[in-house]
Amino acid sequence: MKNEIDTYRERAGLSQGELATAVGVSRQTINAVERERYDPSLALAFKLAAYFDCRVEALFEPDLEPVGE
Amino acid sequence: MSEELTARQRVEKREQYSQWINRSVGFGVLSFFVATALWMLTDRAVVLFAGLGLYWLGCLGMAVGYWQSPVSVGDELEQRMEREASQTTFLFVTVVAILGLPADVVLSTTGVYTAPAAVRGALWGYLLLILVFGAVHWFVKRQYE
């Protein structure tokens, strides 16, 4: 899943470690999310959105298949 | 309790308990090796038993760390990695058991080939593991129904 975590993080002047501590995960987790190797849990996605004071949709752009018949 | 912790406290607790667990395991394993080395020098069984006791103490410390930690010791990425590794390991066990067990039965029954006891033990052990997995899966599934 594409995301804008690194953009928001750098805009806030934070290191990966500082952001990780702020949302309660390891630095490796933030690194993996930023490199789009790991899709975070819903809880972490909401924590990140709350931390950056934005909507989840602003941070993540899911590759969704069309819904419906 | 975990709901009351801030994100920073969660990270600190995770590090604190991980450190406790690692030290407990390290203490236990090191004690066992030291005891084995001492036993080789002294040839006294009590030294080996002491090493085993300390090893179990280390295991107990590890278990206490996991039980007492107010947060999951691994964060969500670590849990995901553990899950993926477990799935791959279980796939290996399943494939080996599915292919190997019937072959073992056929070959040993017909007298063509009898695998070493260790290999047969591993195959039947894998089957037992699959059965345990099935039982645990059933139990877990019930919690989601």
XYZ file of N, CA and C in Angstrom, chain A residues 22 24-26 28-29 38 40-41 44, chain B residues 7-8 10-11 14 75-78 80:
60
model
N 6.661 7.669 19.408
C 5.431 8.453 19.582
C 4.175 7.622 19.369
N 4.269 4.119 19.556
C 4.360 2.872 20.327
C 4.779 1.637 19.559
N 5.582 1.825 18.515
C 6.111 0.651 17.795
C 7.622 0.777 17.666
N 8.252 -0.200 17.008
C 9.707 -0.137 16.839
C 10.059 0.707 15.617
N 11.962 -0.201 13.297
C 11.926 -1.098 12.143
C 10.522 -1.128 11.522
N 9.515 -1.022 12.380
C 8.141 -1.042 11.864
C 7.863 0.194 11.016
N 5.455 -3.278 4.478
C 4.534 -3.760 5.502
C 3.350 -2.818 5.598
N 0.520 -1.452 7.785
C 0.286 -1.428 9.242
C -1.116 -1.895 9.604
N -1.290 -2.232 10.865
C -2.618 -2.596 11.355
C -3.516 -1.363 11.307
N -2.617 0.996 14.130
C -1.428 1.819 13.915
C -1.712 2.904 12.874
N 2.003 5.783 24.386
C 2.800 5.114 23.350
C 4.253 4.968 23.798
N 4.776 6.033 24.410
C 6.172 5.985 24.871
C 6.352 4.905 25.946
N 4.597 2.277 26.298
C 4.483 0.957 25.655
C 5.837 0.523 25.112
N 6.525 1.462 24.454
C 7.846 1.150 23.893
C 8.828 0.824 25.018
N 8.040 -2.530 26.517
C 8.430 -3.596 25.576
C 9.937 -3.850 25.656
N 6.428 -6.001 18.756
C 5.440 -5.088 18.187
C 4.800 -5.744 16.965
N 3.895 -5.020 16.293
C 3.075 -5.687 15.275
C 3.878 -6.211 14.100
N 4.970 -5.545 13.732
C 5.792 -6.062 12.624
C 6.488 -7.360 13.039
N 6.995 -7.384 14.269
C 7.649 -8.609 14.758
C 6.653 -9.771 14.814
N 4.055 -10.088 12.932
C 3.788 -10.475 11.541
C 4.916 -11.380 11.025
